[in-house]
């Protein structure tokens, strides 16, 4: 497919992946050596990036996906379309897809429609897979479960 034949959605997917790969470069992962980057797309068309940030005590560690979500929410954004995630061993070519952990999936469930929100797991701008959040969290618990 030629670049000019790409749809607007395909261009956005590649842009998100590119941003996630770039965010991965800022990962602080001295313990696991596993660096992850994420790029979150808001309904307004803005992109918020995040990287994983480890801690020697492990529990305070924050994943790239949550970093991106927390940055966006802290700036007033609460409606999201998609997130791209790219991760692998530091300094090596990504050979496997990285998927959001359970805690990140729960954060996504708080702000996103599980049928509509897309999770893009990427090895590169040309090698990726897309699934709706509900595929990762089929029986998720979110705000709709609490509503009357």
JSON list of C-alpha atoms in Angstrom, two decimals:
[
{"chain": "A", "resi": 1, "resn": "UNK", "atom": "CA", "xyz": [0.00, 0.00, 0.00]},
{"chain": "A", "resi": 2, "resn": "UNK", "atom": "CA", "xyz": [1.34, 3.39, -0.95]},
{"chain": "A", "resi": 3, "resn": "UNK", "atom": "CA", "xyz": [1.43, 6.12, 1.70]},
{"chain": "A", "resi": 4, "resn": "UNK", "atom": "CA", "xyz": [-1.17, 8.17, -0.17]},
{"chain": "A", "resi": 5, "resn": "UNK", "atom": "CA", "xyz": [-3.53, 5.16, -0.23]},
{"chain": "A", "resi": 6, "resn": "UNK", "atom": "CA", "xyz": [-3.67, 4.96, 3.56]},
{"chain": "A", "resi": 7, "resn": "UNK", "atom": "CA", "xyz": [-6.92, 5.92, 5.20]},
{"chain": "A", "resi": 8, "resn": "UNK", "atom": "CA", "xyz": [-7.07, 8.61, 7.85]},
{"chain": "A", "resi": 9, "resn": "UNK", "atom": "CA", "xyz": [-7.52, 5.90, 10.49]},
{"chain": "A", "resi": 10, "resn": "UNK", "atom": "CA", "xyz": [-4.44, 4.01, 9.26]},
{"chain": "A", "resi": 11, "resn": "UNK", "atom": "CA", "xyz": [-2.39, 7.21, 9.39]},
{"chain": "A", "resi": 12, "resn": "UNK", "atom": "CA", "xyz": [-3.57, 7.84, 12.96]},
{"chain": "A", "resi": 13, "resn": "UNK", "atom": "CA", "xyz": [-2.72, 4.27, 13.99]},
{"chain": "A", "resi": 14, "resn": "UNK", "atom": "CA", "xyz": [0.79, 4.65, 12.62]},
{"chain": "A", "resi": 15, "resn": "UNK", "atom": "CA", "xyz": [1.17, 8.03, 14.30]},
{"chain": "A", "resi": 16, "resn": "UNK", "atom": "CA", "xyz": [0.10, 6.54, 17.64]},
{"chain": "A", "resi": 17, "resn": "UNK", "atom": "CA", "xyz": [2.54, 3.67, 17.22]},
{"chain": "A", "resi": 18, "resn": "UNK", "atom": "CA", "xyz": [5.35, 6.07, 16.31]},
{"chain": "A", "resi": 19, "resn": "UNK", "atom": "CA", "xyz": [4.59, 8.13, 19.43]},
{"chain": "A", "resi": 20, "resn": "UNK", "atom": "CA", "xyz": [4.48, 4.99, 21.61]},
{"chain": "A", "resi": 21, "resn": "UNK", "atom": "CA", "xyz": [7.84, 3.82, 20.25]},
{"chain": "A", "resi": 22, "resn": "UNK", "atom": "CA", "xyz": [9.29, 7.26, 20.95]},
{"chain": "A", "resi": 23, "resn": "UNK", "atom": "CA", "xyz": [7.85, 7.35, 24.49]},
{"chain": "A", "resi": 24, "resn": "UNK", "atom": "CA", "xyz": [9.46, 3.95, 25.11]},
{"chain": "A", "resi": 25, "resn": "UNK", "atom": "CA", "xyz": [12.85, 5.66, 24.85]},
{"chain": "A", "resi": 26, "resn": "UNK", "atom": "CA", "xyz": [12.10, 7.52, 28.11]},
{"chain": "A", "resi": 27, "resn": "UNK", "atom": "CA", "xyz": [11.29, 4.39, 30.13]},
{"chain": "A", "resi": 28, "resn": "UNK", "atom": "CA", "xyz": [12.92, 4.05, 33.51]},
{"chain": "A", "resi": 29, "resn": "UNK", "atom": "CA", "xyz": [13.30, 0.29, 33.83]},
{"chain": "A", "resi": 30, "resn": "UNK", "atom": "CA", "xyz": [16.56, -0.44, 35.69]},
{"chain": "A", "resi": 31, "resn": "UNK", "atom": "CA", "xyz": [15.17, -3.58, 37.35]},
{"chain": "A", "resi": 32, "resn": "UNK", "atom": "CA", "xyz": [13.26, -5.44, 34.65]},
{"chain": "A", "resi": 33, "resn": "UNK", "atom": "CA", "xyz": [14.99, -3.94, 31.62]},
{"chain": "A", "resi": 34, "resn": "UNK", "atom": "CA", "xyz": [11.58, -4.10, 29.91]},
{"chain": "A", "resi": 35, "resn": "UNK", "atom": "CA", "xyz": [10.76, -0.72, 28.36]},
{"chain": "A", "resi": 36, "resn": "UNK", "atom": "CA", "xyz": [7.23, 0.21, 27.36]},
{"chain": "A", "resi": 37, "resn": "UNK", "atom": "CA", "xyz": [5.80, 3.26, 25.63]},
{"chain": "A", "resi": 38, "resn": "UNK", "atom": "CA", "xyz": [2.17, 4.21, 25.14]},
{"chain": "A", "resi": 39, "resn": "UNK", "atom": "CA", "xyz": [0.31, 6.84, 23.13]},
{"chain": "A", "resi": 40, "resn": "UNK", "atom": "CA", "xyz": [-3.28, 7.65, 24.06]},
{"chain": "A", "resi": 41, "resn": "UNK", "atom": "CA", "xyz": [-5.69, 9.34, 21.62]},
{"chain": "A", "resi": 42, "resn": "UNK", "atom": "CA", "xyz": [-8.41, 11.59, 23.03]},
{"chain": "A", "resi": 43, "resn": "UNK", "atom": "CA", "xyz": [-11.76, 12.32, 21.40]},
{"chain": "A", "resi": 44, "resn": "UNK", "atom": "CA", "xyz": [-10.43, 15.83, 20.79]},
{"chain": "A", "resi": 45, "resn": "UNK", "atom": "CA", "xyz": [-7.62, 14.37, 18.67]},
{"chain": "A", "resi": 46, "resn": "UNK", "atom": "CA", "xyz": [-4.84, 15.02, 21.18]},
{"chain": "A", "resi": 47, "resn": "UNK", "atom": "CA", "xyz": [-2.18, 12.43, 21.96]},
{"chain": "A", "resi": 48, "resn": "UNK", "atom": "CA", "xyz": [-0.80, 11.85, 25.44]},
{"chain": "A", "resi": 49, "resn": "UNK", "atom": "CA", "xyz": [2.25, 9.65, 25.81]},
{"chain": "A", "resi": 50, "resn": "UNK", "atom": "CA", "xyz": [3.62, 7.67, 28.70]},
{"chain": "A", "resi": 51, "resn": "UNK", "atom": "CA", "xyz": [6.43, 5.31, 29.59]},
{"chain": "A", "resi": 52, "resn": "UNK", "atom": "CA", "xyz": [6.85, 2.76, 32.33]},
{"chain": "A", "resi": 53, "resn": "UNK", "atom": "CA", "xyz": [8.57, 4.04, 35.47]},
{"chain": "A", "resi": 54, "resn": "UNK", "atom": "CA", "xyz": [9.94, 1.39, 37.81]},
{"chain": "A", "resi": 55, "resn": "UNK", "atom": "CA", "xyz": [10.79, 1.67, 41.48]},
{"chain": "A", "resi": 56, "resn": "UNK", "atom": "CA", "xyz": [13.03, -0.44, 43.70]},
{"chain": "A", "resi": 57, "resn": "UNK", "atom": "CA", "xyz": [10.04, -1.10, 45.97]},
{"chain": "A", "resi": 58, "resn": "UNK", "atom": "CA", "xyz": [8.12, -2.44, 42.90]},
{"chain": "A", "resi": 59, "resn": "UNK", "atom": "CA", "xyz": [4.66, -1.49, 44.18]},
{"chain": "A", "resi": 60, "resn": "UNK", "atom": "CA", "xyz": [5.07, 2.22, 43.26]},
{"chain": "A", "resi": 61, "resn": "UNK", "atom": "CA", "xyz": [6.00, 1.25, 39.69]},
{"chain": "A", "resi": 62, "resn": "UNK", "atom": "CA", "xyz": [3.73, 2.77, 37.05]},
{"chain": "A", "resi": 63, "resn": "UNK", "atom": "CA", "xyz": [3.00, 1.33, 33.63]},
{"chain": "A", "resi": 64, "resn": "UNK", "atom": "CA", "xyz": [3.24, 3.34, 30.41]},
{"chain": "A", "resi": 65, "resn": "UNK", "atom": "CA", "xyz": [-0.49, 3.08, 29.77]},
{"chain": "A", "resi": 66, "resn": "UNK", "atom": "CA", "xyz": [-1.44, 4.49, 33.16]},
{"chain": "A", "resi": 67, "resn": "UNK", "atom": "CA", "xyz": [1.17, 7.23, 32.84]},
{"chain": "A", "resi": 68, "resn": "UNK", "atom": "CA", "xyz": [-0.51, 8.34, 29.59]},
{"chain": "A", "resi": 69, "resn": "UNK", "atom": "CA", "xyz": [-4.00, 8.14, 31.09]},
{"chain": "A", "resi": 70, "resn": "UNK", "atom": "CA", "xyz": [-3.04, 10.03, 34.24]},
{"chain": "A", "resi": 71, "resn": "UNK", "atom": "CA", "xyz": [-1.34, 12.78, 32.24]},
{"chain": "A", "resi": 72, "resn": "UNK", "atom": "CA", "xyz": [-4.45, 13.19, 30.09]},
{"chain": "A", "resi": 73, "resn": "UNK", "atom": "CA", "xyz": [-6.92, 13.10, 32.96]},
{"chain": "A", "resi": 74, "resn": "UNK", "atom": "CA", "xyz": [-4.79, 15.54, 34.98]},
{"chain": "A", "resi": 75, "resn": "UNK", "atom": "CA", "xyz": [-5.22, 17.98, 32.09]},
{"chain": "A", "resi": 76, "resn": "UNK", "atom": "CA", "xyz": [-9.00, 17.56, 31.95]},
{"chain": "A", "resi": 77, "resn": "UNK", "atom": "CA", "xyz": [-9.34, 14.91, 29.25]},
{"chain": "A", "resi": 78, "resn": "UNK", "atom": "CA", "xyz": [-11.67, 12.02, 30.03]},
{"chain": "A", "resi": 79, "resn": "UNK", "atom": "CA", "xyz": [-12.84, 10.70, 26.66]},
{"chain": "A", "resi": 80, "resn": "UNK", "atom": "CA", "xyz": [-10.56, 8.41, 24.69]},
{"chain": "A", "resi": 81, "resn": "UNK", "atom": "CA", "xyz": [-10.58, 6.57, 21.38]},
{"chain": "A", "resi": 82, "resn": "UNK", "atom": "CA", "xyz": [-7.46, 4.36, 21.32]},
{"chain": "A", "resi": 83, "resn": "UNK", "atom": "CA", "xyz": [-4.09, 3.59, 22.85]},
{"chain": "A", "resi": 84, "resn": "UNK", "atom": "CA", "xyz": [-0.97, 2.19, 21.20]},
{"chain": "A", "resi": 85, "resn": "UNK", "atom": "CA", "xyz": [1.42, 0.12, 23.32]},
{"chain": "A", "resi": 86, "resn": "UNK", "atom": "CA", "xyz": [4.93, -0.99, 22.37]},
{"chain": "A", "resi": 87, "resn": "UNK", "atom": "CA", "xyz": [7.34, -2.77, 24.68]},
{"chain": "A", "resi": 88, "resn": "UNK", "atom": "CA", "xyz": [10.28, -5.10, 24.91]},
{"chain": "A", "resi": 89, "resn": "UNK", "atom": "CA", "xyz": [13.73, -5.55, 26.38]},
{"chain": "A", "resi": 90, "resn": "UNK", "atom": "CA", "xyz": [15.77, -2.35, 26.51]},
{"chain": "A", "resi": 91, "resn": "UNK", "atom": "CA", "xyz": [18.03, -1.81, 23.51]},
{"chain": "A", "resi": 92, "resn": "UNK", "atom": "CA", "xyz": [16.58, -4.71, 21.52]},
{"chain": "A", "resi": 93, "resn": "UNK", "atom": "CA", "xyz": [14.23, -4.95, 18.59]},
{"chain": "A", "resi": 94, "resn": "UNK", "atom": "CA", "xyz": [10.65, -5.62, 19.67]},
{"chain": "A", "resi": 95, "resn": "UNK", "atom": "CA", "xyz": [9.80, -9.20, 18.73]},
{"chain": "A", "resi": 96, "resn": "UNK", "atom": "CA", "xyz": [6.59, -9.77, 20.74]},
{"chain": "A", "resi": 97, "resn": "UNK", "atom": "CA", "xyz": [3.46, -7.77, 21.33]},
{"chain": "A", "resi": 98, "resn": "UNK", "atom": "CA", "xyz": [3.11, -6.04, 24.69]},
{"chain": "A", "resi": 99, "resn": "UNK", "atom": "CA", "xyz": [-0.36, -6.04, 26.22]},
{"chain": "A", "resi": 100, "resn": "UNK", "atom": "CA", "xyz": [-1.75, -3.88, 29.03]},
{"chain": "A", "resi": 101, "resn": "UNK", "atom": "CA", "xyz": [-1.61, -5.45, 32.48]},
{"chain": "A", "resi": 102, "resn": "UNK", "atom": "CA", "xyz": [-4.76, -6.01, 34.54]},
{"chain": "A", "resi": 103, "resn": "UNK", "atom": "CA", "xyz": [-4.42, -2.75, 36.48]},
{"chain": "A", "resi": 104, "resn": "UNK", "atom": "CA", "xyz": [-4.05, -0.76, 33.24]},
{"chain": "A", "resi": 105, "resn": "UNK", "atom": "CA", "xyz": [-7.07, -2.53, 31.77]},
{"chain": "A", "resi": 106, "resn": "UNK", "atom": "CA", "xyz": [-9.07, -1.51, 34.83]},
{"chain": "A", "resi": 107, "resn": "UNK", "atom": "CA", "xyz": [-8.00, 2.14, 34.42]},
{"chain": "A", "resi": 108, "resn": "UNK", "atom": "CA", "xyz": [-9.04, 1.97, 30.77]},
{"chain": "A", "resi": 109, "resn": "UNK", "atom": "CA", "xyz": [-12.40, 0.55, 31.84]},
{"chain": "A", "resi": 110, "resn": "UNK", "atom": "CA", "xyz": [-12.94, 3.60, 34.06]},
{"chain": "A", "resi": 111, "resn": "UNK", "atom": "CA", "xyz": [-12.74, 6.04, 31.16]},
{"chain": "A", "resi": 112, "resn": "UNK", "atom": "CA", "xyz": [-13.50, 4.08, 28.01]},
{"chain": "A", "resi": 113, "resn": "UNK", "atom": "CA", "xyz": [-16.36, 2.25, 26.34]},
{"chain": "A", "resi": 114, "resn": "UNK", "atom": "CA", "xyz": [-15.04, -1.34, 26.24]},
{"chain": "A", "resi": 115, "resn": "UNK", "atom": "CA", "xyz": [-16.78, -2.02, 22.92]},
{"chain": "A", "resi": 116, "resn": "UNK", "atom": "CA", "xyz": [-15.43, 1.13, 21.23]},
{"chain": "A", "resi": 117, "resn": "UNK", "atom": "CA", "xyz": [-11.99, 1.80, 22.76]},
{"chain": "A", "resi": 118, "resn": "UNK", "atom": "CA", "xyz": [-9.20, 0.20, 20.73]},
{"chain": "A", "resi": 119, "resn": "UNK", "atom": "CA", "xyz": [-5.96, -1.22, 22.08]},
{"chain": "A", "resi": 120, "resn": "UNK", "atom": "CA", "xyz": [-3.18, -1.29, 19.50]},
{"chain": "A", "resi": 121, "resn": "UNK", "atom": "CA", "xyz": [-0.29, -3.60, 20.39]},
{"chain": "A", "resi": 122, "resn": "UNK", "atom": "CA", "xyz": [2.69, -2.91, 18.15]},
{"chain": "A", "resi": 123, "resn": "UNK", "atom": "CA", "xyz": [6.07, -4.31, 17.27]},
{"chain": "A", "resi": 124, "resn": "UNK", "atom": "CA", "xyz": [6.62, -1.55, 14.69]},
{"chain": "A", "resi": 125, "resn": "UNK", "atom": "CA", "xyz": [4.65, 0.98, 12.65]},
{"chain": "A", "resi": 126, "resn": "UNK", "atom": "CA", "xyz": [3.92, -1.78, 10.15]},
{"chain": "A", "resi": 127, "resn": "UNK", "atom": "CA", "xyz": [3.38, -4.73, 12.48]},
{"chain": "A", "resi": 128, "resn": "UNK", "atom": "CA", "xyz": [0.54, -4.39, 14.94]},
{"chain": "A", "resi": 129, "resn": "UNK", "atom": "CA", "xyz": [-2.78, -5.81, 16.06]},
{"chain": "A", "resi": 130, "resn": "UNK", "atom": "CA", "xyz": [-5.92, -4.02, 17.19]},
{"chain": "A", "resi": 131, "resn": "UNK", "atom": "CA", "xyz": [-8.59, -5.25, 19.57]},
{"chain": "A", "resi": 132, "resn": "UNK", "atom": "CA", "xyz": [-11.37, -3.56, 21.50]},
{"chain": "A", "resi": 133, "resn": "UNK", "atom": "CA", "xyz": [-10.84, -3.24, 25.25]},
{"chain": "A", "resi": 134, "resn": "UNK", "atom": "CA", "xyz": [-13.63, -5.76, 25.88]},
{"chain": "A", "resi": 135, "resn": "UNK", "atom": "CA", "xyz": [-11.45, -8.46, 24.26]},
{"chain": "A", "resi": 136, "resn": "UNK", "atom": "CA", "xyz": [-8.91, -7.91, 27.05]},
{"chain": "A", "resi": 137, "resn": "UNK", "atom": "CA", "xyz": [-11.43, -7.41, 29.83]},
{"chain": "A", "resi": 138, "resn": "UNK", "atom": "CA", "xyz": [-14.59, -9.32, 28.81]},
{"chain": "A", "resi": 139, "resn": "UNK", "atom": "CA", "xyz": [-16.29, -9.08, 32.20]},
{"chain": "A", "resi": 140, "resn": "UNK", "atom": "CA", "xyz": [-14.84, -5.75, 33.29]},
{"chain": "A", "resi": 141, "resn": "UNK", "atom": "CA", "xyz": [-16.19, -3.70, 36.15]},
{"chain": "A", "resi": 142, "resn": "UNK", "atom": "CA", "xyz": [-16.63, -0.01, 35.43]},
{"chain": "A", "resi": 143, "resn": "UNK", "atom": "CA", "xyz": [-18.82, 3.01, 36.11]},
{"chain": "A", "resi": 144, "resn": "UNK", "atom": "CA", "xyz": [-21.81, 1.41, 34.34]},
{"chain": "A", "resi": 145, "resn": "UNK", "atom": "CA", "xyz": [-21.81, -1.37, 36.94]},
{"chain": "A", "resi": 146, "resn": "UNK", "atom": "CA", "xyz": [-22.32, 1.14, 39.75]},
{"chain": "A", "resi": 147, "resn": "UNK", "atom": "CA", "xyz": [-25.05, 3.20, 38.05]},
{"chain": "A", "resi": 148, "resn": "UNK", "atom": "CA", "xyz": [-28.66, 2.73, 39.13]}
]
